[in-house]
Coordinates of C-alpha atoms in Angstrom, one line a residue:
X1 CA 14.5 -0.6 84.2
X2 CA 15.5 -2.6 87.2
X3 CA 13.8 -2.3 90.5
X4 CA 15.7 -1.1 93.5
X5 CA 13.2 -3.1 95.9
X6 CA 13.6 -7.3 95.6
X7 CA 10.8 -9.4 97.1
X8 CA 13.7 -11.5 98.4
X9 CA 17.4 -10.4 99.0
X10 CA 20.3 -10.6 100.6
X11 CA 21.7 -7.1 100.8
X12 CA 19.7 -4.3 103.1
X13 CA 20.1 -1.7 99.8
X14 CA 16.8 -3.6 98.1
X15 CA 15.0 -4.7 101.2
X16 CA 11.3 -3.0 101.0
X17 CA 8.1 -3.2 102.7
X18 CA 7.4 -7.1 102.6
X19 CA 10.7 -8.2 101.3
X20 CA 12.0 -11.6 102.5
X21 CA 15.7 -10.8 103.8
X22 CA 18.4 -14.0 103.3
X23 CA 21.5 -13.3 106.1
X24 CA 24.6 -14.8 104.2
X25 CA 27.7 -15.3 106.6
X26 CA 29.9 -13.8 103.8
X27 CA 33.8 -13.9 103.8
X28 CA 34.1 -10.0 105.1
X29 CA 30.7 -9.5 106.5
X30 CA 28.2 -11.3 108.4
X31 CA 24.5 -10.2 107.0
X32 CA 23.0 -11.5 110.4
X33 CA 24.2 -8.1 111.7
X34 CA 22.2 -6.0 109.3
X35 CA 18.9 -8.2 110.5
X36 CA 17.9 -4.9 112.3
X37 CA 18.2 -2.6 109.4
X38 CA 16.4 -5.0 107.4
X39 CA 13.9 -5.0 109.5
X40 CA 13.5 -1.1 109.9
X41 CA 13.3 -1.3 106.2
X42 CA 10.1 -3.4 105.8
X43 CA 11.3 -7.5 105.7
X44 CA 8.8 -9.4 107.1
X45 CA 10.5 -12.8 106.9
X46 CA 14.2 -13.3 108.2
X47 CA 16.2 -16.7 106.8
X48 CA 19.0 -17.6 108.9
X49 CA 21.5 -20.7 108.5
X50 CA 21.1 -23.4 111.0
X51 CA 24.0 -23.2 113.0
X52 CA 23.5 -19.4 113.3
X53 CA 23.2 -18.1 116.7
X54 CA 21.6 -14.7 117.0
X55 CA 21.9 -12.0 119.8
X56 CA 19.1 -11.6 122.1
X57 CA 18.5 -8.1 120.9
X58 CA 18.2 -9.0 117.3
X59 CA 15.7 -11.9 118.4
X60 CA 13.6 -9.0 120.1
X61 CA 13.7 -7.2 117.1
X62 CA 12.4 -9.8 114.9
X63 CA 9.8 -10.4 117.3
X64 CA 8.9 -6.8 117.8
X65 CA 8.0 -6.7 114.0
X66 CA 6.3 -9.3 114.0
X67 CA 8.8 -10.9 111.3
X68 CA 8.8 -14.6 110.8
X69 CA 12.2 -16.1 111.3
X70 CA 13.2 -19.8 109.2
X71 CA 16.0 -21.6 109.5
X72 CA 17.7 -23.4 106.4
X73 CA 20.7 -25.7 105.7
X74 CA 22.1 -23.3 103.1
X75 CA 21.3 -19.2 103.0
X76 CA 22.9 -19.5 99.6
X77 CA 21.0 -21.7 97.9
X78 CA 17.8 -20.4 99.6
X79 CA 18.6 -17.2 98.5
X80 CA 18.9 -18.6 95.0
X81 CA 15.5 -20.7 95.3
X82 CA 13.3 -17.9 96.8
X83 CA 14.7 -15.3 94.5
X84 CA 13.2 -17.6 91.6
X85 CA 10.1 -18.5 93.3
X86 CA 9.6 -14.9 94.1
X87 CA 10.3 -13.8 90.4
X88 CA 8.1 -16.5 89.0
X89 CA 10.7 -18.6 87.9
X90 CA 11.5 -16.1 84.8
X91 CA 14.4 -18.2 83.7
X92 CA 12.2 -21.3 82.7
X93 CA 11.2 -19.1 79.6
X94 CA 14.2 -18.2 78.5
X95 CA 17.1 -19.7 76.5
X96 CA 20.5 -18.9 78.3
X97 CA 23.8 -19.5 77.0
X98 CA 26.5 -19.6 79.9
X99 CA 30.2 -18.7 79.1
X100 CA 32.8 -19.8 81.6
X101 CA 36.5 -20.1 81.5
X102 CA 39.3 -18.2 82.6
X103 CA 39.6 -15.9 79.9
X104 CA 37.3 -15.0 76.9
X105 CA 34.0 -14.7 78.7
X106 CA 33.5 -11.2 78.0
X107 CA 34.7 -10.6 74.1
X108 CA 32.5 -14.0 73.6
X109 CA 29.2 -12.7 75.7
X110 CA 29.7 -9.4 73.6
X111 CA 30.4 -10.7 70.3
X112 CA 27.2 -13.3 70.6
X113 CA 24.8 -11.0 71.8
X114 CA 25.8 -8.7 68.8
X115 CA 25.2 -11.7 66.6
X116 CA 21.8 -13.0 67.7
X117 CA 20.7 -9.4 68.2
X118 CA 22.0 -7.8 64.7
X119 CA 20.2 -11.2 63.8
X120 CA 16.5 -10.0 64.7
X121 CA 16.8 -12.1 67.9
X122 CA 15.5 -10.2 71.5
X123 CA 18.6 -10.6 73.5
X124 CA 19.9 -9.6 76.9
X125 CA 23.7 -9.7 78.1
X126 CA 25.1 -10.4 81.8
X127 CA 28.7 -9.5 82.0
X128 CA 31.0 -8.0 84.5
X129 CA 31.3 -5.2 81.9
X130 CA 28.0 -3.9 81.3
X131 CA 24.4 -5.8 81.4
X132 CA 22.4 -4.9 78.6
X133 CA 18.3 -6.3 77.4
X134 CA 17.7 -5.5 74.3
X135 CA 20.5 -3.1 73.7
X136 CA 19.8 -0.8 76.5
X137 CA 23.0 -1.1 78.8
X138 CA 22.9 -1.2 82.8
X139 CA 25.5 -1.0 85.4
X140 CA 27.0 -4.4 86.7
X141 CA 29.3 -4.9 89.5
X142 CA 29.6 -8.9 89.4
X143 CA 30.6 -10.9 86.6
X144 CA 28.0 -13.0 87.7
X145 CA 25.2 -11.2 89.5
X146 CA 23.7 -12.3 93.1
X147 CA 20.6 -14.0 92.9
X148 CA 18.4 -11.6 94.1
X149 CA 19.6 -9.6 91.1
X150 CA 20.0 -11.9 88.9
X151 CA 15.9 -13.6 88.7
X152 CA 14.8 -9.7 89.1
X153 CA 16.8 -9.5 85.4
X154 CA 15.5 -12.5 84.3
X155 CA 11.8 -11.4 84.9
X156 CA 12.5 -8.1 83.5
X157 CA 13.8 -10.1 80.3
X158 CA 10.2 -11.9 80.1
X159 CA 8.3 -8.7 80.5
X160 CA 10.5 -7.3 77.6
X161 CA 10.0 -10.2 75.2
X162 CA 13.8 -11.4 75.2
X163 CA 14.1 -14.9 74.1
X164 CA 18.2 -15.9 74.7
X165 CA 19.9 -14.4 77.4
X166 CA 23.9 -14.4 76.9
X167 CA 26.0 -14.3 80.6
X168 CA 28.9 -15.0 82.0
X169 CA 29.4 -17.7 84.8
X170 CA 32.4 -17.0 87.3
X171 CA 33.8 -19.7 89.2
X172 CA 32.7 -17.9 92.2
X173 CA 28.8 -18.1 91.0
X174 CA 29.3 -22.0 90.7
X175 CA 30.8 -22.4 94.3
X176 CA 28.7 -19.6 95.9
X177 CA 25.0 -20.9 94.2
X178 CA 24.5 -18.0 92.6
X179 CA 23.1 -19.5 89.3
X180 CA 21.6 -22.6 91.3
X181 CA 18.0 -23.2 89.8
X182 CA 19.2 -22.1 86.0
X183 CA 19.5 -24.4 83.4
X184 CA 21.7 -23.3 80.7
X185 CA 20.5 -23.9 76.9
X186 CA 23.8 -23.6 75.6
X187 CA 27.5 -23.3 76.8
X188 CA 30.8 -22.3 75.8
X189 CA 33.6 -23.5 77.8
X190 CA 36.4 -21.2 77.0
X191 CA 39.8 -22.2 78.5
X192 CA 41.5 -22.6 81.8
X193 CA 44.6 -21.1 83.3
X194 CA 45.9 -19.9 86.8
X195 CA 43.4 -17.3 88.8
X196 CA 41.3 -16.9 91.6
X197 CA 44.0 -19.3 93.9
X198 CA 43.0 -17.3 96.7
X199 CA 39.9 -19.2 96.9
X200 CA 40.7 -22.7 95.0
X201 CA 44.2 -24.5 96.5
X202 CA 44.7 -26.0 93.2
X203 CA 44.4 -26.0 89.4
X204 CA 42.0 -28.8 89.9
X205 CA 40.2 -27.5 92.2
X206 CA 39.5 -24.2 90.1
X207 CA 38.7 -26.3 87.1
X208 CA 36.6 -29.1 89.0
X209 CA 34.5 -25.7 90.2
X210 CA 34.0 -24.6 86.7
X211 CA 33.3 -28.2 85.9
X212 CA 29.9 -27.5 88.3
X213 CA 28.5 -25.7 85.0
X214 CA 27.7 -29.5 83.5
X215 CA 25.2 -30.2 86.5
X216 CA 23.1 -27.0 85.1
X217 CA 22.1 -28.7 82.0
X218 CA 18.9 -31.0 79.9
X219 CA 19.6 -33.1 77.7
X220 CA 18.9 -30.9 74.8
X221 CA 21.7 -28.0 76.0
X222 CA 23.9 -27.5 73.3
X223 CA 27.4 -27.7 75.6
X224 CA 30.9 -26.8 74.0
X225 CA 34.5 -26.7 74.9
X226 CA 37.5 -25.5 73.7
X227 CA 40.0 -28.6 72.6
X228 CA 43.1 -26.2 72.0
X229 CA 42.8 -26.1 75.8
X230 CA 43.9 -28.8 77.8
X231 CA 41.5 -28.8 80.4
X232 CA 38.6 -28.4 78.0
X233 CA 40.0 -31.2 75.7
X234 CA 39.2 -33.6 78.9
X235 CA 35.7 -32.6 79.3
X236 CA 33.8 -35.0 77.0
X237 CA 35.7 -37.9 78.9
X238 CA 33.3 -37.0 81.8
X239 CA 30.3 -35.1 80.1
X240 CA 29.9 -37.4 77.1
X241 CA 27.0 -34.7 75.6
X242 CA 30.1 -31.7 75.3
X243 CA 31.3 -31.1 71.7
X244 CA 34.4 -30.0 71.8
X245 CA 36.3 -27.1 68.9
X246 CA 39.2 -25.9 68.0
X247 CA 42.2 -25.6 65.4
X248 CA 44.2 -29.3 66.3
X249 CA 43.3 -32.6 65.1
X250 CA 41.7 -33.3 68.5
X251 CA 38.9 -31.6 68.1
X252 CA 35.0 -33.1 67.4
X253 CA 34.4 -30.0 65.3
X254 CA 38.0 -28.8 63.2
X255 CA 38.5 -25.0 62.1
X256 CA 41.0 -23.6 60.3
X257 CA 42.5 -20.1 60.8
X258 CA 43.9 -17.6 58.4
X259 CA 46.3 -14.9 58.7
X260 CA 44.7 -11.5 57.4
X261 CA 46.7 -9.2 59.6
X262 CA 44.5 -7.3 61.6
X263 CA 41.4 -8.8 61.4
X264 CA 40.0 -12.9 62.3
X265 CA 39.4 -15.3 59.5
X266 CA 38.4 -18.9 59.9
X267 CA 36.7 -21.8 58.0
X268 CA 34.6 -24.3 59.3
X269 CA 33.7 -27.2 56.6
X270 CA 34.7 -24.8 54.0
X271 CA 32.7 -21.7 55.1
X272 CA 34.8 -18.8 56.2
X273 CA 33.9 -16.4 58.9
X274 CA 35.7 -13.2 59.1
X275 CA 36.0 -10.8 62.2
X276 CA 37.9 -7.4 61.2
X277 CA 37.6 -5.8 64.9
X278 CA 39.4 -8.6 66.5
X279 CA 42.9 -9.8 66.5
X280 CA 44.7 -12.6 67.8
X281 CA 44.7 -16.2 67.9
X282 CA 43.2 -16.3 71.4
X283 CA 40.5 -14.2 69.8
X284 CA 39.9 -16.4 67.2
X285 CA 39.2 -19.3 69.6
X286 CA 36.4 -16.8 71.4
X287 CA 35.3 -16.3 67.6
X288 CA 34.9 -19.9 66.8
X289 CA 33.2 -20.8 69.6
X290 CA 30.4 -18.1 69.2
X291 CA 29.7 -18.7 65.7
X292 CA 29.2 -22.4 66.6
X293 CA 27.1 -21.4 69.0
X294 CA 25.0 -18.8 67.0
X295 CA 24.5 -21.6 64.1
X296 CA 22.9 -23.9 67.0
X297 CA 20.4 -21.5 67.1
X298 CA 20.1 -21.5 63.1
X299 CA 21.9 -18.4 61.6
X300 CA 23.4 -19.2 58.5
X301 CA 26.8 -18.5 57.2
X302 CA 26.0 -15.3 55.4
X303 CA 23.5 -13.8 58.6
X304 CA 26.8 -14.1 61.2
X305 CA 28.9 -12.8 58.2
X306 CA 27.0 -9.4 58.3
X307 CA 27.2 -9.3 62.0
X308 CA 30.6 -10.0 62.6
X309 CA 31.1 -7.0 60.3
X310 CA 29.5 -4.6 62.1
X311 CA 31.0 -5.5 65.4
X312 CA 32.9 -2.7 67.3
X313 CA 35.0 -2.7 70.4
X314 CA 34.3 -3.7 74.1
X315 CA 35.0 -1.6 76.8
X316 CA 38.3 -2.2 78.4
X317 CA 39.0 -5.0 75.9
X318 CA 41.8 -4.2 73.5
X319 CA 40.3 -0.6 73.9
X320 CA 42.8 1.6 71.1
X321 CA 43.6 5.0 71.6
X322 CA 45.7 7.2 69.4
X323 CA 48.0 9.8 71.5
X324 CA 48.7 13.4 70.5
X325 CA 52.7 12.3 70.5
X326 CA 52.2 9.6 67.8
X327 CA 52.0 6.8 70.4
X328 CA 49.6 4.0 70.5
X329 CA 47.9 3.2 73.6
X330 CA 45.8 0.1 74.5
X331 CA 43.6 -0.5 77.5
X332 CA 43.0 -4.0 78.6
X333 CA 41.5 -6.1 81.3
X334 CA 44.1 -8.9 81.0
X335 CA 45.3 -9.5 85.2
X336 CA 46.8 -12.9 84.9
X337 CA 50.1 -14.6 83.5
X338 CA 48.2 -16.6 80.7
X339 CA 46.2 -13.5 79.5
X340 CA 49.6 -11.3 79.6
X341 CA 51.0 -14.3 77.4
X342 CA 48.3 -14.2 74.9
X343 CA 47.9 -10.5 74.7
X344 CA 51.7 -9.0 74.6
X345 CA 52.6 -11.9 72.4
X346 CA 49.8 -10.6 70.0
X347 CA 50.9 -7.0 70.3
X348 CA 54.5 -7.4 69.8
X349 CA 54.8 -7.6 66.1
X350 CA 53.3 -4.2 65.7
X351 CA 55.5 -2.2 67.7
X352 CA 59.4 -1.5 67.8
X353 CA 58.8 0.3 71.5
X354 CA 56.2 -1.1 73.8
X355 CA 55.7 -0.1 77.2
X356 CA 53.3 -2.2 79.7
X357 CA 51.8 -1.0 82.6
X358 CA 50.6 -3.3 85.4
X359 CA 50.4 -4.1 89.2
X360 CA 48.1 -6.4 90.7
X361 CA 45.7 -6.6 93.0
X362 CA 45.7 -6.8 96.9
X363 CA 44.9 -9.8 98.8
X364 CA 44.8 -11.9 95.5
X365 CA 46.4 -15.0 94.4
X366 CA 50.1 -13.7 95.5
X367 CA 51.5 -16.6 93.7
X368 CA 50.8 -15.1 90.2
X369 CA 52.6 -12.0 90.6
X370 CA 55.9 -12.7 89.9
X371 CA 55.0 -15.1 87.1
X372 CA 52.8 -11.7 85.7
X373 CA 56.5 -10.1 85.8
X374 CA 58.0 -12.6 84.3
X375 CA 55.7 -12.6 80.9
X376 CA 56.3 -8.7 81.1
X377 CA 59.7 -8.9 80.9
X378 CA 59.5 -11.4 77.9
X379 CA 58.0 -8.8 76.0
X380 CA 58.2 -5.3 77.1
X381 CA 60.8 -2.6 76.2
X382 CA 59.9 -0.7 79.0
X383 CA 58.0 -2.1 82.2
X384 CA 56.0 0.2 84.4
X385 CA 55.3 -1.6 87.8
X386 CA 52.2 0.6 89.4
X387 CA 49.4 0.1 91.7
X388 CA 45.9 -1.9 90.3
X389 CA 43.2 -2.6 93.5
X390 CA 46.3 -2.5 96.4
X391 CA 43.5 -3.0 99.1
X392 CA 44.3 -3.1 102.4
X393 CA 48.0 -3.9 101.0
X394 CA 51.0 -1.6 100.4
X395 CA 51.6 -0.9 96.9
X396 CA 55.1 -0.9 97.0
X397 CA 55.1 -4.4 98.4
X398 CA 53.0 -5.6 95.5
X399 CA 55.4 -4.0 93.3
X400 CA 58.3 -5.5 94.8
X401 CA 56.1 -9.4 94.3
X402 CA 56.0 -8.5 90.6
X403 CA 59.7 -7.3 90.4
X404 CA 60.9 -10.1 92.1
X405 CA 60.0 -12.6 88.4
X406 CA 61.9 -10.4 86.4
X407 CA 65.5 -11.4 85.9
X408 CA 68.4 -9.5 86.5
X409 CA 68.9 -9.1 82.4
X410 CA 65.9 -7.0 82.3
X411 CA 65.7 -5.4 85.6
X412 CA 67.0 -1.9 83.4
X413 CA 63.3 -2.0 82.0
X414 CA 61.5 -1.1 85.3
X415 CA 60.3 1.6 86.4
X416 CA 58.4 2.1 89.7
X417 CA 55.5 4.4 90.2
X418 CA 52.7 3.4 92.6
X419 CA 50.8 6.0 91.6
X420 CA 48.1 4.8 88.7
X421 CA 47.7 8.5 87.1
X422 CA 51.4 9.3 87.8
X423 CA 52.4 6.2 85.9
X424 CA 50.2 6.4 83.0
X425 CA 51.7 10.1 82.8
X426 CA 55.5 9.0 83.0
X427 CA 54.8 6.2 80.5
X428 CA 53.5 8.7 77.9
X429 CA 56.6 10.9 78.6
X430 CA 58.4 7.7 77.3
X431 CA 56.8 7.2 74.6
X432 CA 57.3 8.6 70.9
X433 CA 55.7 8.2 67.1
X434 CA 55.3 4.4 66.7
X435 CA 55.4 3.3 70.4
X436 CA 52.5 1.1 72.0
X437 CA 51.5 1.6 75.4
X438 CA 49.5 -1.1 77.1
X439 CA 47.9 -0.4 80.8
X440 CA 46.7 -4.3 81.9
X441 CA 44.2 -5.2 84.7
X442 CA 41.6 -2.2 84.8
X443 CA 39.8 -2.4 81.6
X444 CA 36.5 -1.2 81.9
X445 CA 36.9 -1.0 85.6
X446 CA 36.2 3.4 86.7
X447 CA 37.8 2.7 90.2
X448 CA 40.7 1.5 92.2
X449 CA 40.5 -0.1 96.0
X450 CA 43.2 1.6 98.3
X451 CA 42.8 0.9 102.1
X452 CA 39.3 -0.4 101.7
X453 CA 38.3 2.5 100.3
X454 CA 36.8 2.5 96.8
X455 CA 38.2 5.9 94.8
X456 CA 36.9 6.9 91.1
X457 CA 39.2 6.2 89.2
X458 CA 39.5 6.1 85.5
X459 CA 42.5 5.3 82.7
X460 CA 39.8 5.8 79.8
X461 CA 39.9 9.9 80.7
X462 CA 43.4 10.0 81.5
X463 CA 44.3 8.8 78.3
X464 CA 41.5 10.6 76.3
X465 CA 43.3 13.7 77.7
X466 CA 46.4 12.6 76.5

């Protein structure tokens, strides 16, 4: 089990006697305000950024507790370096495979972990859904954890004789130095699409941030990029070590996708791989990248196919339920226009009546809201606009932002219901045998953030009662 007290941390809940507390100026809270609490809990070293001015009371508290005050140029980088050092640099003893991109990270991470683990390789996984060590799952809060957690996790992996760690690497993790000091033995670059424009000004800025993952490789690292993605195809122009894969003629490793209905079959150099539990071209790309990475670790086609055959579902990723009225409900984490396009175009042929329910997060990239509405209108017979995590925003105003992207000829499809639970029941009432209800945006999350308060909310529980 993960320890509660960390030797180095930026969070007071993990401070204990002798801890080093790193005060980071975050986007909404300043870690310096928590220094007195950290001292009270036993912190003996306080790390601040050079430009931070502490109050007289805080300086007196540091002196009273006989703590050491250290000033650094970058507290985020210091947190990563000090956390790695305190844990004994466990990442250096592991083969860490980083998966980055806008879409496909979680599916690829779950699938690759399953293949390695079922092939007898002791493997850990870090995702925004759940983390795991040798199959033992534990909660996750961020796509890529903060360094204080991350290096304690790596230490636990080493103690439990794990050799390989598969982890999602978010753009924010690269921007905010969460993976500083981490070297990747393998990298899969899945794709780039519009996302996180509340943090990155343009697509080029976002892409440049993702590219920083290649600062964390050695000459022996195996790096893959999806050539079917316009950004992925350009990566070898600047990072010659990257090998591209895809279903087009411009890839270094070219594959063929065979249509098999509800399953994915791909062929690489006359070797066929079949995954029965996944569907869609976007998942075929995920399977291709994962298979190539698995082959890098010496697994044979026979071994990989044996594990693909037993791969199940991923929480919140195309999670399927049969309802009592004969309709099918699918829960998925898709939350941007390109994900909507890939997901809804895949599902549309499987039903004559598609009900799509979704909202958008408050304060996040407002420009994508009407684009999501546009895509949903192309495929849905009924669109139910509701709340996601509205945060400080009025959910009705978010709904109106989405509706602006829906043309007049599709306006009749729209139902507006800001209460997400009521909206789900409304979708059920509109459904009949053969209908497909798609709940987008929440995926595995079991909460809603409304007016700054985190409320328990599980779509899965609501659907299971139906």
